[in-house]
Coordinates of C-alpha atoms in Angstrom, one line a residue:
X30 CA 0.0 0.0 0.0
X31 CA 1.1 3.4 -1.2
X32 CA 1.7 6.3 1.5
X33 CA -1.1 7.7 -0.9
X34 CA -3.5 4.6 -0.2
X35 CA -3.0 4.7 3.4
X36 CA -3.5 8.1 4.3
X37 CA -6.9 7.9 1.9
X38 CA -7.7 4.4 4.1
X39 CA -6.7 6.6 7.4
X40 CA -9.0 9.3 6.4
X41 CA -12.0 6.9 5.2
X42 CA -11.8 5.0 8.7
X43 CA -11.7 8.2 10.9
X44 CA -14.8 9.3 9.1
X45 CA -16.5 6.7 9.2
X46 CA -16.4 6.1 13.0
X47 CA -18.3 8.1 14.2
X48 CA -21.3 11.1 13.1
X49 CA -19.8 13.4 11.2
X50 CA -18.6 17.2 12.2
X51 CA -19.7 19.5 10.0
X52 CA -18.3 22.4 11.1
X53 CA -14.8 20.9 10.7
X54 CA -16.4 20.2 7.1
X55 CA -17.4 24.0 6.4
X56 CA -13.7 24.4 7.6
X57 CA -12.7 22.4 4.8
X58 CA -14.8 23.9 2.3
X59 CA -14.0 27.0 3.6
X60 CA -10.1 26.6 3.3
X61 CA -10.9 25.0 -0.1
X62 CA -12.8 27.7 -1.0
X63 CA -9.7 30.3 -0.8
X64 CA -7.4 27.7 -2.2
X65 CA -9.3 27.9 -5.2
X66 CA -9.4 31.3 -5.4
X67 CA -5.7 31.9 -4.6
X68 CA -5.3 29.4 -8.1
X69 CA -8.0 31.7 -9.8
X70 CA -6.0 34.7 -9.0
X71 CA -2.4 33.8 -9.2
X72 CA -2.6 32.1 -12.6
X73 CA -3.3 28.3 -13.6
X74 CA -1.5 25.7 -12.2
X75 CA 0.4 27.9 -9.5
X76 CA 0.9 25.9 -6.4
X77 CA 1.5 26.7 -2.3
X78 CA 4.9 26.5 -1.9
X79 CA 6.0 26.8 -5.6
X80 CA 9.4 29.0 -4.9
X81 CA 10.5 27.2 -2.1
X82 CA 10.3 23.6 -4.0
X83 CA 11.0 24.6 -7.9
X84 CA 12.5 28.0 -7.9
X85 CA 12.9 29.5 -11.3
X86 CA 14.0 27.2 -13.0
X87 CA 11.7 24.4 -15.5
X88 CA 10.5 21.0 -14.2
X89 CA 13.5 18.2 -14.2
X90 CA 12.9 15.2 -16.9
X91 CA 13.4 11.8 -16.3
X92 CA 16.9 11.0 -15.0
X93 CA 19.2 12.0 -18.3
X94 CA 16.9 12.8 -19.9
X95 CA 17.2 16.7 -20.5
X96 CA 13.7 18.0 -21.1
X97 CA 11.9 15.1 -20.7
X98 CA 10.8 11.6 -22.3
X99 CA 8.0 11.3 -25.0
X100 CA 5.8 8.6 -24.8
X101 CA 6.2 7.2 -28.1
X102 CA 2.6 5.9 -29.6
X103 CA 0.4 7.1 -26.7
X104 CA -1.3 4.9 -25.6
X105 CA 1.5 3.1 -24.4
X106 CA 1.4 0.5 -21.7
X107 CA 0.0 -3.5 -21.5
X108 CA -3.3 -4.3 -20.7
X109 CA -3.2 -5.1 -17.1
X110 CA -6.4 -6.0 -15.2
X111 CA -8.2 -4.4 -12.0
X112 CA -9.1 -6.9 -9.5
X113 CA -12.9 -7.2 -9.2
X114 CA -15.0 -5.5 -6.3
X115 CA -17.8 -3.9 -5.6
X116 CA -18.3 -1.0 -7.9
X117 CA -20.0 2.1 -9.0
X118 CA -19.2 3.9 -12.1
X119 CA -20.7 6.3 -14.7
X120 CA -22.9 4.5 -17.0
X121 CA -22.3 5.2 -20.8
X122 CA -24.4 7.4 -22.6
X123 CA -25.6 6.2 -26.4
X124 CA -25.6 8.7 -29.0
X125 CA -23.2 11.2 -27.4
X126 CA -20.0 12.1 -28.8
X127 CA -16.6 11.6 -27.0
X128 CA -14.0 14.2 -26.3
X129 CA -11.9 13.0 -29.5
X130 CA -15.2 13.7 -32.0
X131 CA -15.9 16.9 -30.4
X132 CA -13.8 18.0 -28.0
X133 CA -15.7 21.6 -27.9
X134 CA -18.5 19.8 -25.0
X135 CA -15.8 18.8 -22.7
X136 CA -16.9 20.9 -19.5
X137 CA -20.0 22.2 -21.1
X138 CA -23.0 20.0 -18.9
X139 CA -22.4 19.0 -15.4
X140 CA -24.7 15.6 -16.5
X141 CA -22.1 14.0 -18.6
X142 CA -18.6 12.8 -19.3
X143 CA -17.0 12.7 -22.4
X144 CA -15.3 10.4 -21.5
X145 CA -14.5 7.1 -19.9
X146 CA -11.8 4.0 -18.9
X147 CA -11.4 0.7 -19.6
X148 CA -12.4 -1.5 -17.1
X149 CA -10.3 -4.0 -17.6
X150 CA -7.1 -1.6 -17.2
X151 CA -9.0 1.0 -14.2
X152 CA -11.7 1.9 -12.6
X153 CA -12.8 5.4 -11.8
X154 CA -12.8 6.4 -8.3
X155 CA -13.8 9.9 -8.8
X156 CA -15.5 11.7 -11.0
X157 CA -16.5 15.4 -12.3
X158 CA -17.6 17.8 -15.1
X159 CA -18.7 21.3 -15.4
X160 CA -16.6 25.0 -15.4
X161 CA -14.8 23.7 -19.1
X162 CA -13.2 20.6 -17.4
X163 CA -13.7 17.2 -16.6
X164 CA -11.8 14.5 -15.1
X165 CA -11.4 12.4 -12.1
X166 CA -9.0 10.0 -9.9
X167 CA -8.3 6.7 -11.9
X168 CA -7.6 3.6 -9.8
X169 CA -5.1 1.1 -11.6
X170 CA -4.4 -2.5 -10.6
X171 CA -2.8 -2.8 -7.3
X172 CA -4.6 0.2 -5.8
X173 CA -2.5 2.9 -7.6
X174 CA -4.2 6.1 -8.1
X175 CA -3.9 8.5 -11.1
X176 CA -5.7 12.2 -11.7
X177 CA -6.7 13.1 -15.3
X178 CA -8.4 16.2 -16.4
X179 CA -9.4 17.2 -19.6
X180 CA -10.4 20.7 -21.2
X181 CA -10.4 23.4 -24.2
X182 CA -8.4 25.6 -22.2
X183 CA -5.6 25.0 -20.8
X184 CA -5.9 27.3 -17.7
X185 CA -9.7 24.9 -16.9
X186 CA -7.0 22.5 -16.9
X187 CA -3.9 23.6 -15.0
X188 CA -6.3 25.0 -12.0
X189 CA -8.1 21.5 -11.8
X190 CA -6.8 19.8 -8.3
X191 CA -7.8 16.2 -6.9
X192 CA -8.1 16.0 -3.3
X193 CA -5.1 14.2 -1.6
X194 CA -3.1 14.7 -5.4
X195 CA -1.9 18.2 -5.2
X196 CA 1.5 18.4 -5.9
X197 CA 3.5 21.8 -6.3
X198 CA 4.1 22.4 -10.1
X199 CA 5.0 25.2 -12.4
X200 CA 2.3 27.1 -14.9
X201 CA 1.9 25.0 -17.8
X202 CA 1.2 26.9 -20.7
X203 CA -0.1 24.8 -24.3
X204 CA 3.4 24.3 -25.4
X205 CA 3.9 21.6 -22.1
X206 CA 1.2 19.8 -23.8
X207 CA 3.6 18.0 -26.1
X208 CA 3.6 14.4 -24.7
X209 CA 6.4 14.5 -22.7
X210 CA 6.7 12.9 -19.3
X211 CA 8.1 15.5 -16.8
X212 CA 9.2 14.9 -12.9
X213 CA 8.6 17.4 -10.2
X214 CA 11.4 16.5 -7.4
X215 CA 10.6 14.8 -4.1
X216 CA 8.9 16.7 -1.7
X217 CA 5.1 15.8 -2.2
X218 CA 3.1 13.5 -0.4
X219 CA 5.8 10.7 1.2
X220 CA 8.6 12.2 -0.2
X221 CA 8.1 10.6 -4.3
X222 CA 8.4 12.7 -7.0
X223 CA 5.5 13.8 -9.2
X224 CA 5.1 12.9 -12.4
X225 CA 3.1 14.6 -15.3
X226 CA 2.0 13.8 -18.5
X227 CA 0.3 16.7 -20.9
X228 CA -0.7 16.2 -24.5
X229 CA -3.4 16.5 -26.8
X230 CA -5.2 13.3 -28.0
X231 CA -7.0 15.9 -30.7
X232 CA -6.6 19.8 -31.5
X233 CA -8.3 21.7 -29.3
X234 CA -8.3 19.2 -26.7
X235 CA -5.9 19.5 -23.9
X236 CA -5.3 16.6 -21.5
X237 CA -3.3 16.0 -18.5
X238 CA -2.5 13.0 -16.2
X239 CA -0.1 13.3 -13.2
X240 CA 0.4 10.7 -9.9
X241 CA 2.9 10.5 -7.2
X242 CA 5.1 7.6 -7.9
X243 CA 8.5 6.3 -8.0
X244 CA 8.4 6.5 -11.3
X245 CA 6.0 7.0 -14.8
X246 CA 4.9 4.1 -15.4
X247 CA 1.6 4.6 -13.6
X248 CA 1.2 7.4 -16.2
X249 CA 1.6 5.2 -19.3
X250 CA -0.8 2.6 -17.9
X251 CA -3.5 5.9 -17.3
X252 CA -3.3 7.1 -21.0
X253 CA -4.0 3.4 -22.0
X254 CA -7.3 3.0 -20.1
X255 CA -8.2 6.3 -21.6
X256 CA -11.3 6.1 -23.9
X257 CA -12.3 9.4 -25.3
X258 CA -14.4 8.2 -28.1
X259 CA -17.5 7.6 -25.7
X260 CA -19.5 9.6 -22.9
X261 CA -21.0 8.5 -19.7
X262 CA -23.8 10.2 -17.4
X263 CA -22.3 11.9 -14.1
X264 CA -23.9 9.1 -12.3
X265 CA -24.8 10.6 -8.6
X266 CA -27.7 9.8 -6.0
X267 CA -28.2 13.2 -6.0
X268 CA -30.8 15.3 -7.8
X269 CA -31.7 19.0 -7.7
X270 CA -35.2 19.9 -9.4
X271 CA -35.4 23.0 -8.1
X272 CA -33.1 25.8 -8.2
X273 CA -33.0 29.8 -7.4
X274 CA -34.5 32.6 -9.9
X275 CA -31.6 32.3 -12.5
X276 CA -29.6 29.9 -11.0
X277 CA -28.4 26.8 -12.7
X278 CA -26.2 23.5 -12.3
X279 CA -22.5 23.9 -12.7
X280 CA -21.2 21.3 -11.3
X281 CA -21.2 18.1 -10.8
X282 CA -18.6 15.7 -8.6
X283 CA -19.1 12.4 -7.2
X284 CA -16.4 10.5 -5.1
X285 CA -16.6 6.4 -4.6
X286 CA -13.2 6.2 -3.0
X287 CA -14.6 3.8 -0.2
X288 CA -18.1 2.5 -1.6
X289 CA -19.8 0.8 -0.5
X290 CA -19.0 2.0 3.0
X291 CA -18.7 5.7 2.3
X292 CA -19.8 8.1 -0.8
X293 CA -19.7 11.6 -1.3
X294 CA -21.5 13.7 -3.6
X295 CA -21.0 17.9 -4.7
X296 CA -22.9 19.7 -7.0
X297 CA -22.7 23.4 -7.7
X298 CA -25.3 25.6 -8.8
X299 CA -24.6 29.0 -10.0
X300 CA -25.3 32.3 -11.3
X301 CA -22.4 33.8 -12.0
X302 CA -18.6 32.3 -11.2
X303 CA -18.6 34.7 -7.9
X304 CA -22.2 33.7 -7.1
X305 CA -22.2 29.6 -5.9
X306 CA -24.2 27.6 -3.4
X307 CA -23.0 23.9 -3.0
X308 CA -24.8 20.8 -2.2
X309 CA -22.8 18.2 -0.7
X310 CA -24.0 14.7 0.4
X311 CA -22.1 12.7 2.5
X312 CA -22.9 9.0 3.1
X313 CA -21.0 6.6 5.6
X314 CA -21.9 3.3 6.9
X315 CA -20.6 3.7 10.2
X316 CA -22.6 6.9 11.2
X317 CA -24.6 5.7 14.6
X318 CA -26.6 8.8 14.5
X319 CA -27.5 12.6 13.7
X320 CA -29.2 15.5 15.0
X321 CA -33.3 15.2 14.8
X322 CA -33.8 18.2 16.0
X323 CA -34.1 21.2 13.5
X324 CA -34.4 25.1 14.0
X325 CA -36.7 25.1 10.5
X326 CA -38.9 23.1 8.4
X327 CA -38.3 22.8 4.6
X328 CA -41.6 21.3 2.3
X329 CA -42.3 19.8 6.1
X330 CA -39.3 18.0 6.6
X331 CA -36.9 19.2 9.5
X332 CA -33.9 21.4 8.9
X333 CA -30.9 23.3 10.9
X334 CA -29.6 26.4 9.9
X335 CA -26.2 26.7 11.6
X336 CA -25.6 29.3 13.9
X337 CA -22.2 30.5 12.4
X338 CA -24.4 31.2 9.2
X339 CA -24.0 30.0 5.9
X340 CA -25.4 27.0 6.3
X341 CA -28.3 24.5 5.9
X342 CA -29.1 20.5 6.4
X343 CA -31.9 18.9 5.2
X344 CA -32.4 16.4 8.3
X345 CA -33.6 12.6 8.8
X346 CA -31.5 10.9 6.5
X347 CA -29.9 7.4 7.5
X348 CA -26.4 7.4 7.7
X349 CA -25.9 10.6 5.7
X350 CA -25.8 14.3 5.9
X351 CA -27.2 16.5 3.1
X352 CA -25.8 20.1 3.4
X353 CA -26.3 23.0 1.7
X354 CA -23.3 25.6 2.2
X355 CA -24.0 29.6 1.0
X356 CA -21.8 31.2 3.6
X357 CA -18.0 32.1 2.6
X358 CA -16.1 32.2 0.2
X359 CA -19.3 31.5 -1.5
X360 CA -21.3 34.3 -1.9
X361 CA -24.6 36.0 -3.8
X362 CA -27.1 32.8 -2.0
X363 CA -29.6 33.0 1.0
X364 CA -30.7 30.6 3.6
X365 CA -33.6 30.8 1.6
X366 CA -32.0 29.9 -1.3
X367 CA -30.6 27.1 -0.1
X368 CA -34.1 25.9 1.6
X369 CA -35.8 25.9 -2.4
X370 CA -32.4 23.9 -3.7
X371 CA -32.6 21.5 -0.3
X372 CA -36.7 21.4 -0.6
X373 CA -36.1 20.0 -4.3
X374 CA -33.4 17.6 -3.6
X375 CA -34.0 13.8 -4.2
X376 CA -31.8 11.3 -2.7
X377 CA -31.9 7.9 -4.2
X378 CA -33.4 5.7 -1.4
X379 CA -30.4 3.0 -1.5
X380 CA -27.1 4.9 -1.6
X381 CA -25.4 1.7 -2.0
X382 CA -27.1 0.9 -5.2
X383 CA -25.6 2.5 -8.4
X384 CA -28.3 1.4 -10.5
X385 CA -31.2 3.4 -8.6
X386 CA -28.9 6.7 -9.0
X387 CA -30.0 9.2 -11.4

């Protein structure tokens, strides 16, 4: 097990323990919140700490290797297979083009992905689409992980991050989308390198895949499993049929790292891209209980409207919290907003069944 598989484990088993406390989540969000806007501002791709680890200079190639290797013939690796389990996973959509045929959608409708793996070679373990990218964390055989986004621009891109995969890099700019592999020295998660891989499988279509690793070869194996000549629904358990005046869907991000004990769901609706409210539901088996009491009623169903503000749960699910979050860094929403998107929400009624999901 990777020092990336265990802390994920670690994180997964805390969590699931024991209710869980959302104001340490809203802390998250909230700190996520101004991560994403320090990327926004500062240019795509900047990381925390990217003087102190890179400098000035350009990202280090493979061992004597200069500027880097190309992966000749992308795809490149074997066929390797991912052991079977329990899974969930984006079903495929007929009748929709893939990224390759029309790369221009990529990003452009928080229901599907234009895209998908093979699941012989990986599985996905997270995925997402809307804001011109889309993407996810790919799980290859032997529990290796691997983040791949896809976009028009490259900036959409560059400022895409994966939860427990950031890694501090330099700006990319299209001209780093040449198929080379490049190595960002130790200093990441458990002190391996990072690896990246840009390219584009079609013009106009910019795709990247990086991992922390000893080595690339968890990046050739990636672009193999690859299949951008098909689309897939963003497969969640989560619904919204009713939004705010003007409002819309953005977003839409679903994470199956430990399902079928855990599952977490975020979907963004927006007005404008410094107006969001998000809708997170968050599933674990281990949950022994959750407040019953609520400060407000929404379509006659209980609700709490956290005292810090900002803030909203739709209550009397089983083993999951459904949260509505307005306050900052997101702004231009109301409690009241949030009770119309919370009083339309539809939760499938067995989280642990892909095939009742929307």
């Amino acid at each position: 097990m990777t020092d990336l598989d265990q802390r994920i484990t670690d994180a997964l088993r805390e969590r699931a323990e024991g209710a869980v406390d959302t104001r340490r989540l809203t802390a998250r969000a909230v700190a996520g919140g101004r991560a994403r806007r320090r990327r926004r501002r500062m240019g795509a791709g900047v990381a925390l700490g990217l003087t102190a680890v890179l400098g000035l200079g350009t990202l280090a190639g493979l061992p004597g290797s200069g500027r880097g290797t190309v992966l000749p013939g992308l795809p490149g690796a074997g066929p390797k297979q991912v052991a079977p389990g329990v899974v969930a996973a984006p079903p495929r959509v007929a009748g929709v083009a893939g990224a390759a045929t029309r790369p221009d959608l990529v990003g452009t409708d928080p229901g599907l992905l234009h895209f998908g793996v093979d699941p012989v070679r990986a599985r996905l373990l997270t995925w997402r689409t809307g804001r011109g990218v889309e993407g996810g964390r790919l799980e290859l055989p032997g529990g290796r992980v691997v983040a791949v986004d896809l976009g028009t621009e490259v900036a959409a891109v560059e400022d895409s991050a994966h939860d427990g995969m950031a890694y501090p890099a330099r700006p990319a700019t299209a001209a780093d989308f040449d198929g080379r592999v490049r190595q960002v020295p130790p200093g990441g998660p458990g002190g391996q390198p990072g690896w990246f891989l840009r390219w584009q499988p079609v013009p106009g279509l910019y795709a990247r895949v990086h991992t922390v690793a000893t080595d690339d070869a968890d990046l050739r194996e990636a672009v193999a499993a690859l299949r951008l000549d098909e689309a897939h629904r963003c497969a969640s358990p989560l619904r919204l049929t009713a939004l705010p005046p003007a409002a819309r869907l953005a977003t839409c991000e679903v994470n199956v790292i430990g399902f079928p004990g855990s599952l977490d769901v975020r979907l963004t609706v927006s007005r404008s891209p410094d107006q969001q409210l998000e809708v997170r539901l968050e599933y674990r088996s281990g949950i022994a209980g959750s407040r019953t009491e609520g400060n407000r009623t929404i379509n006659g169903r209980a609700a709490y409207l956290y005292p810090q503000g900002g803030e909203l749960e739709l209550l009397g699910l089983e083993k999951a919290h459904l949260v509505a979050r307005f306050g900052w860094p997101y702004e231009g929403f109301t409690d009241d907003d949030a009770a119309t998107v919370l009083g339309g929400a539809v939760v499938a009624t067995d989280l642990t069944r892909p095939e009742t999901w929307n």
